[in-house]
Amino acid sequence: MYRNFKIVPNIIFGRGAFNQLGEILKPKRTPGGCMVFVMDEVFSGKELESRLPLEGGDLLLPVCVRDEPKTKYVDELTAKVKAYTTQPDGVIGIGGGSSMDLAKAVSLMLTNPGSSVEYQGWDLIRNPAVYHVAVPTLSGTGAEISRTAVLTGPEKKLGLNSDYTLFDQVLLDPELTAGVPKDQWFYTGMDCYIHDIESLNGTYLNAFSKAYGEKSLELCHQVFLEEHEDSADRLMMASYFGGMSIAYSQVGACHALSYGLSFVLGTHHGVGCCITFDVLDEIYPEGVKVFREMMARHKVSLPRNLTQGLSEADMDTMVKVSLGMTPLWENCLGKDWQNIMTPARARELFSRM
Ligand code: NAD
Ligand code: ZN
């Protein structure tokens, strides 16, 4: 059975495209209605905030992404919006993967009863979301085009995966990524590079994923190993294509291990993937070699010795969470993966992080 998957219907791309956001939202506005702008608070008081196309009753909701999105936070934000209006005309997420995922989750929870915890999983969402728009300000995660909103709940880190999760509109304006700190730019960019490597070296690979993955990888090489004036534009497209590639295949060992790391230590996605990828020479030899060249070229270093001094119980949890990601391992190592990635081997990899 092939998956018949939904994609984002409307995309606008280009430098300064943000100036068209007001026009894009106009037909979605109803008399007396309002828009909710879920904006990374890093932009509070900054130029971008003053450029938001806010109208009369609109709600500006600055969000804190110090921690990656939690179900509890999504429920609080949803309650705030509900206290303000019965139903907004739209939700616009402005920021990196965290802010975009928060916007997706809020737009879903406005139309689905209960707590977001109840919807962590696959296709548990019953009602279509409120119209929602992504405006990425950081490139790499592919969250702008994926069908998931990754959330950490009390029991698991698992996304709200559904066709309703997909944005209705994506606005790609490479100018918006200008202020990203260098390390963050690199870590989140590497998330994209790793999506490509894992997709292209996986057993789930097919012509669809290969087409997007190869183009995305080519763009990553241009961005991280060459000099180009429009490298921000290229990275934004790499992120989009990388997301399309894994949408029809899967990620692999690096993401599986990074979930374990992040579950126990709260390590953020981009940097967590870099830390993990750096010990995967045996699985992705060429990918890791080039990754190290990129790191050296941009003089980026990684946090080290994260797992030193961790309790046995924490190490066990890390291994368990990671090895629980069956499709990722199967994509990476094939049906026989459990005989190849044993708990002892996973543990040894974690001990080197
Ligand atoms: P992020 O959104 O967590 O942001 C990282 C940092 O960069 C924050 O401090 C933020 O304020 C700052 N920032 C963002 N844009 C900026 C700008 N233009 N100028 C200055 N600072 C800026 O980082 P991310 O790596 O984009 O996203 C990670 C999150 O995405 C994780 O929660 C991860 O689980 C999620 N994710 C989701 C998907 C998906 O398909 N939904 C895929 C991969 C990752
Ligand atoms: Zn990723």
XYZ file of C-alpha atoms and ligand atoms in Angstrom:
398
model
C 0.000 0.000 0.000
C 1.350 3.417 -0.925
C 0.650 6.408 1.230
C -1.521 9.069 -0.350
C -0.113 12.063 1.424
C -1.249 15.613 1.587
C 1.062 18.524 0.878
C 0.920 22.230 1.680
C -1.308 23.820 -0.973
C 0.050 27.379 -1.015
C 3.644 28.545 -0.958
C 5.135 31.952 -1.554
C 8.921 32.290 -1.833
C 11.194 35.294 -2.143
C 13.088 38.068 -0.410
C 10.574 40.531 1.007
C 7.653 38.099 0.576
C 6.802 38.845 4.222
C 5.407 42.191 3.018
C 2.638 40.235 1.282
C 1.418 38.470 4.431
C -1.373 41.031 4.969
C -2.694 40.468 1.431
C -2.532 36.691 1.867
C -4.550 36.806 5.098
C -7.168 39.263 3.817
C -9.512 36.738 2.112
C -9.447 34.585 5.247
C -10.653 37.381 7.517
C -14.322 37.427 8.580
C -16.263 40.434 9.899
C -15.501 40.767 13.614
C -12.955 37.923 13.372
C -9.285 37.996 14.263
C -5.904 36.451 13.474
C -3.549 35.030 16.103
C 0.164 35.623 15.542
C 2.221 32.972 17.357
C 5.597 34.700 17.249
C 8.928 33.605 18.720
C 9.476 36.124 21.518
C 13.022 36.683 20.250
C 11.303 39.172 17.886
C 9.464 41.087 20.641
C 10.256 44.772 20.245
C 12.231 44.060 17.057
C 11.645 45.304 13.520
C 9.840 42.129 12.453
C 7.191 42.653 15.122
C 6.464 46.148 13.824
C 5.991 44.708 10.322
C 3.268 42.230 11.354
C 0.044 42.964 9.441
C -1.997 43.284 12.643
C -5.557 44.548 12.368
C -8.028 45.764 15.008
C -8.864 42.708 17.075
C -5.832 40.537 16.232
C -3.970 38.757 19.007
C -0.193 38.789 19.203
C 1.000 35.776 21.182
C 4.768 35.843 21.789
C 6.041 32.337 22.611
C 9.032 31.177 24.613
C 11.105 28.438 22.947
C 13.803 28.072 25.595
C 12.427 24.559 26.043
C 11.208 22.656 23.016
C 7.392 22.557 22.749
C 5.586 20.730 25.522
C 1.955 19.530 25.566
C 1.357 21.580 28.738
C 2.506 24.765 27.033
C 0.327 24.063 23.988
C -2.693 23.616 26.276
C -1.923 26.918 28.043
C -1.571 28.809 24.767
C -4.785 27.283 23.432
C -6.631 28.321 26.603
C -5.310 31.873 26.167
C -6.641 32.054 22.626
C -10.004 30.571 23.656
C -10.316 33.128 26.438
C -9.781 35.846 23.857
C -12.050 34.643 21.047
C -14.422 31.774 20.304
C -12.551 30.885 17.119
C -9.906 32.949 15.297
C -9.858 33.200 11.506
C -6.295 31.949 11.451
C -3.085 31.165 13.338
C 0.248 32.377 11.972
C 3.431 30.768 13.307
C 6.569 32.907 13.021
C 9.937 31.496 14.076
C 11.965 28.297 13.912
C 10.735 24.702 14.185
C 9.592 25.222 17.780
C 7.365 28.211 17.025
C 5.993 26.617 13.867
C 5.142 23.439 15.791
C 3.451 25.477 18.532
C 1.345 27.256 15.910
C 0.387 23.951 14.294
C -0.534 22.431 17.639
C -2.612 25.446 18.772
C -4.484 25.557 15.458
C -5.371 21.865 15.949
C -6.301 22.142 19.610
C -8.692 25.018 18.937
C -10.956 22.588 17.079
C -10.268 19.337 18.935
C -11.453 18.919 22.538
C -9.294 17.967 25.506
C -5.525 18.110 26.001
C -2.890 17.856 23.291
C -1.516 14.821 25.179
C -4.485 12.829 23.889
C -3.443 13.397 20.294
C 0.254 12.475 20.432
C 0.456 9.757 17.833
C -0.707 9.044 14.300
C -4.011 10.263 12.898
C -5.732 10.755 16.240
C -6.874 14.287 15.344
C -10.551 14.212 14.396
C -11.422 17.751 13.296
C -9.687 19.996 10.757
C -7.525 22.728 12.275
C -8.103 26.468 12.110
C -6.475 27.928 8.967
C -2.752 28.126 9.769
C 0.284 29.700 8.170
C 4.038 29.144 8.610
C 6.609 31.894 8.422
C 9.991 30.252 9.118
C 12.783 32.484 10.422
C 15.318 29.665 10.745
C 15.982 27.008 8.085
C 16.525 23.291 8.444
C 13.853 21.368 10.333
C 11.383 21.078 7.467
C 8.626 21.750 10.040
C 7.165 24.209 7.533
C 6.029 21.353 5.311
C 5.759 18.313 7.580
C 2.567 16.627 8.821
C 3.690 16.622 12.433
C 3.995 19.013 15.366
C 6.627 17.494 17.653
C 5.611 17.729 21.332
C 7.064 16.460 24.575
C 4.388 15.199 26.928
C 4.578 13.752 30.427
C 5.126 10.278 29.010
C 6.533 10.591 25.544
C 8.055 12.832 22.936
C 5.766 12.300 19.984
C 4.155 14.553 17.444
C 0.581 15.328 16.509
C 0.806 13.519 13.177
C -2.122 14.060 10.819
C -3.093 15.484 7.476
C -4.771 18.338 9.379
C -1.426 19.281 10.913
C -0.054 20.513 7.585
C 0.014 24.251 7.121
C -2.479 25.787 4.680
C 0.073 28.351 3.600
C 3.841 28.695 3.860
C 5.628 32.000 3.434
C 9.327 31.561 2.682
C 11.251 34.825 2.968
C 15.013 34.168 3.290
C 15.574 37.700 4.648
C 13.900 36.661 7.890
C 16.769 34.316 8.785
C 19.333 37.129 8.828
C 19.623 37.486 12.616
C 20.073 33.826 13.573
C 23.144 33.239 15.794
C 25.901 31.365 13.923
C 25.874 28.172 16.007
C 22.097 27.899 15.801
C 22.214 28.487 12.035
C 24.684 25.623 11.759
C 22.900 23.165 14.074
C 19.477 23.637 12.482
C 21.037 23.602 8.995
C 22.677 20.302 9.874
C 19.256 18.932 10.844
C 18.408 19.313 7.170
C 21.722 17.828 6.004
C 21.146 14.827 8.295
C 17.566 14.385 7.017
C 19.082 14.067 3.537
C 21.829 11.626 4.521
C 19.414 9.440 6.463
C 16.830 9.452 3.719
C 19.319 8.798 0.911
C 21.065 5.975 2.791
C 17.902 4.292 4.011
C 16.229 1.089 2.900
C 12.934 2.994 2.411
C 14.459 5.098 -0.364
C 12.443 5.512 -3.561
C 12.624 7.791 -6.589
C 10.365 10.390 -4.958
C 12.492 10.752 -1.822
C 15.704 10.487 -3.806
C 14.745 13.351 -6.112
C 14.096 15.719 -3.207
C 16.912 14.371 -1.024
C 19.611 14.688 -3.671
C 18.660 18.267 -4.480
C 18.527 19.189 -0.811
C 21.942 17.623 -0.187
C 23.420 19.469 -3.169
C 22.098 22.744 -1.729
C 23.534 21.902 1.715
C 26.956 21.337 0.161
C 26.699 24.740 -1.540
C 25.647 26.460 1.679
C 28.114 24.845 4.073
C 31.139 24.178 1.833
C 31.017 27.073 -0.642
C 30.358 30.808 -0.572
C 27.173 32.128 -2.163
C 25.470 35.476 -1.760
C 22.093 33.790 -1.726
C 23.022 30.994 0.671
C 20.053 31.858 2.933
C 17.716 31.315 -0.037
C 19.414 28.012 -0.830
C 19.192 26.771 2.760
C 15.510 27.632 2.929
C 14.868 25.508 -0.158
C 17.141 22.745 1.151
C 15.004 22.600 4.302
C 11.809 22.345 2.269
C 13.206 19.648 -0.046
C 14.754 17.723 2.863
C 11.341 17.678 4.531
C 9.732 16.431 1.317
C 12.363 13.702 1.052
C 11.723 12.250 4.527
C 7.960 12.662 4.136
C 7.999 9.720 1.744
C 10.853 7.764 3.334
C 12.075 8.118 6.919
C 14.952 9.404 9.019
C 17.427 6.964 10.569
C 19.947 6.145 13.287
C 20.901 9.713 14.123
C 17.340 10.834 14.768
C 16.515 7.650 16.696
C 19.485 8.172 19.029
C 18.899 11.912 19.329
C 15.343 11.263 20.586
C 16.817 9.234 23.462
C 19.318 11.984 24.236
C 16.695 14.693 24.146
C 14.179 12.716 26.207
C 16.620 12.295 29.086
C 18.709 15.458 28.848
C 16.378 17.922 27.099
C 19.006 18.464 24.392
C 17.545 20.576 21.570
C 16.891 18.926 18.235
C 19.516 20.549 15.989
C 22.471 20.348 18.341
C 21.327 16.911 19.551
C 21.390 15.580 15.999
C 24.900 16.994 15.489
C 26.192 15.378 18.703
C 24.703 12.053 17.680
C 25.771 12.187 14.051
C 29.357 12.774 15.137
C 29.579 9.213 16.548
C 27.984 7.497 13.551
C 31.042 7.002 11.300
C 30.279 3.295 10.980
C 26.760 3.852 9.718
C 27.137 6.991 7.588
C 30.910 7.125 6.813
C 30.814 9.637 3.943
C 28.083 11.786 5.508
C 29.956 12.088 8.796
C 33.253 12.893 7.063
C 31.683 15.791 5.166
C 29.808 16.923 8.294
C 33.151 17.301 10.099
C 34.527 19.317 7.175
C 31.527 21.625 7.438
C 31.990 21.988 11.172
C 35.683 22.824 10.768
C 35.010 25.310 7.975
C 32.518 27.215 10.129
C 34.538 26.832 13.337
C 31.586 25.335 15.165
C 32.187 23.068 18.118
C 29.886 20.614 19.859
C 29.120 20.141 23.537
C 30.984 17.017 24.731
C 30.762 14.426 27.503
C 27.014 14.803 27.882
C 26.402 11.302 29.133
C 29.326 11.101 31.539
C 28.155 10.567 35.070
C 24.606 9.645 34.057
C 22.933 7.004 36.209
C 22.377 3.460 34.941
C 18.643 4.147 34.943
C 19.072 7.238 32.741
C 21.308 5.344 30.317
C 18.733 2.560 30.153
C 15.952 5.058 29.416
C 18.024 6.631 26.657
C 18.608 3.267 25.023
C 14.983 2.221 25.448
C 13.522 5.428 23.988
C 15.921 5.277 21.081
C 15.420 1.600 20.248
C 11.682 2.145 20.442
C 11.841 4.075 17.170
C 11.303 0.963 15.037
C 10.629 2.547 11.612
C 13.756 4.711 11.886
C 15.971 1.719 12.618
C 14.294 -0.399 10.002
C 14.854 2.329 7.436
C 18.493 2.593 8.451
C 19.500 -1.038 8.930
C 16.760 -3.136 7.351
C 14.335 -5.696 8.792
C 17.109 -7.400 10.750
C 17.976 -4.183 12.600
C 17.518 -5.597 16.106
C 20.395 -7.988 15.564
C 22.581 -5.137 14.336
C 21.707 -2.313 16.740
C 21.669 -4.178 20.027
C 21.054 -2.352 23.322
C 24.746 -2.815 24.136
C 25.803 -1.154 20.892
C 23.383 1.750 21.361
C 24.669 2.196 24.886
C 28.260 2.267 23.671
C 27.336 4.978 21.146
C 25.662 7.056 23.885
C 28.730 6.667 26.101
C 30.757 8.494 23.431
C 28.443 11.522 23.274
P 13.972 26.730 17.421
O 12.716 27.097 16.783
O 13.907 25.976 18.707
O 14.850 28.056 17.626
C 16.197 27.969 18.083
C 16.675 29.327 18.548
O 16.804 30.212 17.442
C 15.689 30.002 19.516
O 16.424 30.622 20.528
C 14.992 31.029 18.651
O 14.503 32.114 19.388
C 16.114 31.435 17.712
N 15.713 32.033 16.445
C 14.875 31.527 15.490
N 14.831 32.348 14.419
C 15.642 33.403 14.698
C 16.016 34.580 13.974
N 15.604 34.821 12.737
N 16.864 35.445 14.592
C 17.354 35.184 15.824
N 17.051 34.088 16.538
C 16.209 33.199 15.973
O 14.953 25.889 16.461
P 14.742 24.887 15.266
O 15.979 24.098 15.197
O 14.266 25.579 14.037
O 13.545 23.974 15.737
C 13.699 22.907 16.629
C 12.351 22.358 16.959
O 11.725 21.874 15.771
C 12.342 21.204 17.943
O 11.307 21.387 18.870
C 12.089 19.996 17.085
O 11.431 18.956 17.795
C 11.209 20.586 16.023
N 11.221 19.853 14.761
C 10.035 19.675 14.145
C 9.966 19.020 12.948
C 8.643 18.821 12.291
O 8.582 18.188 11.258
N 7.571 19.350 12.830
C 11.128 18.541 12.333
C 12.338 18.744 12.968
C 12.380 19.417 14.185
Zn 15.390 16.484 12.300
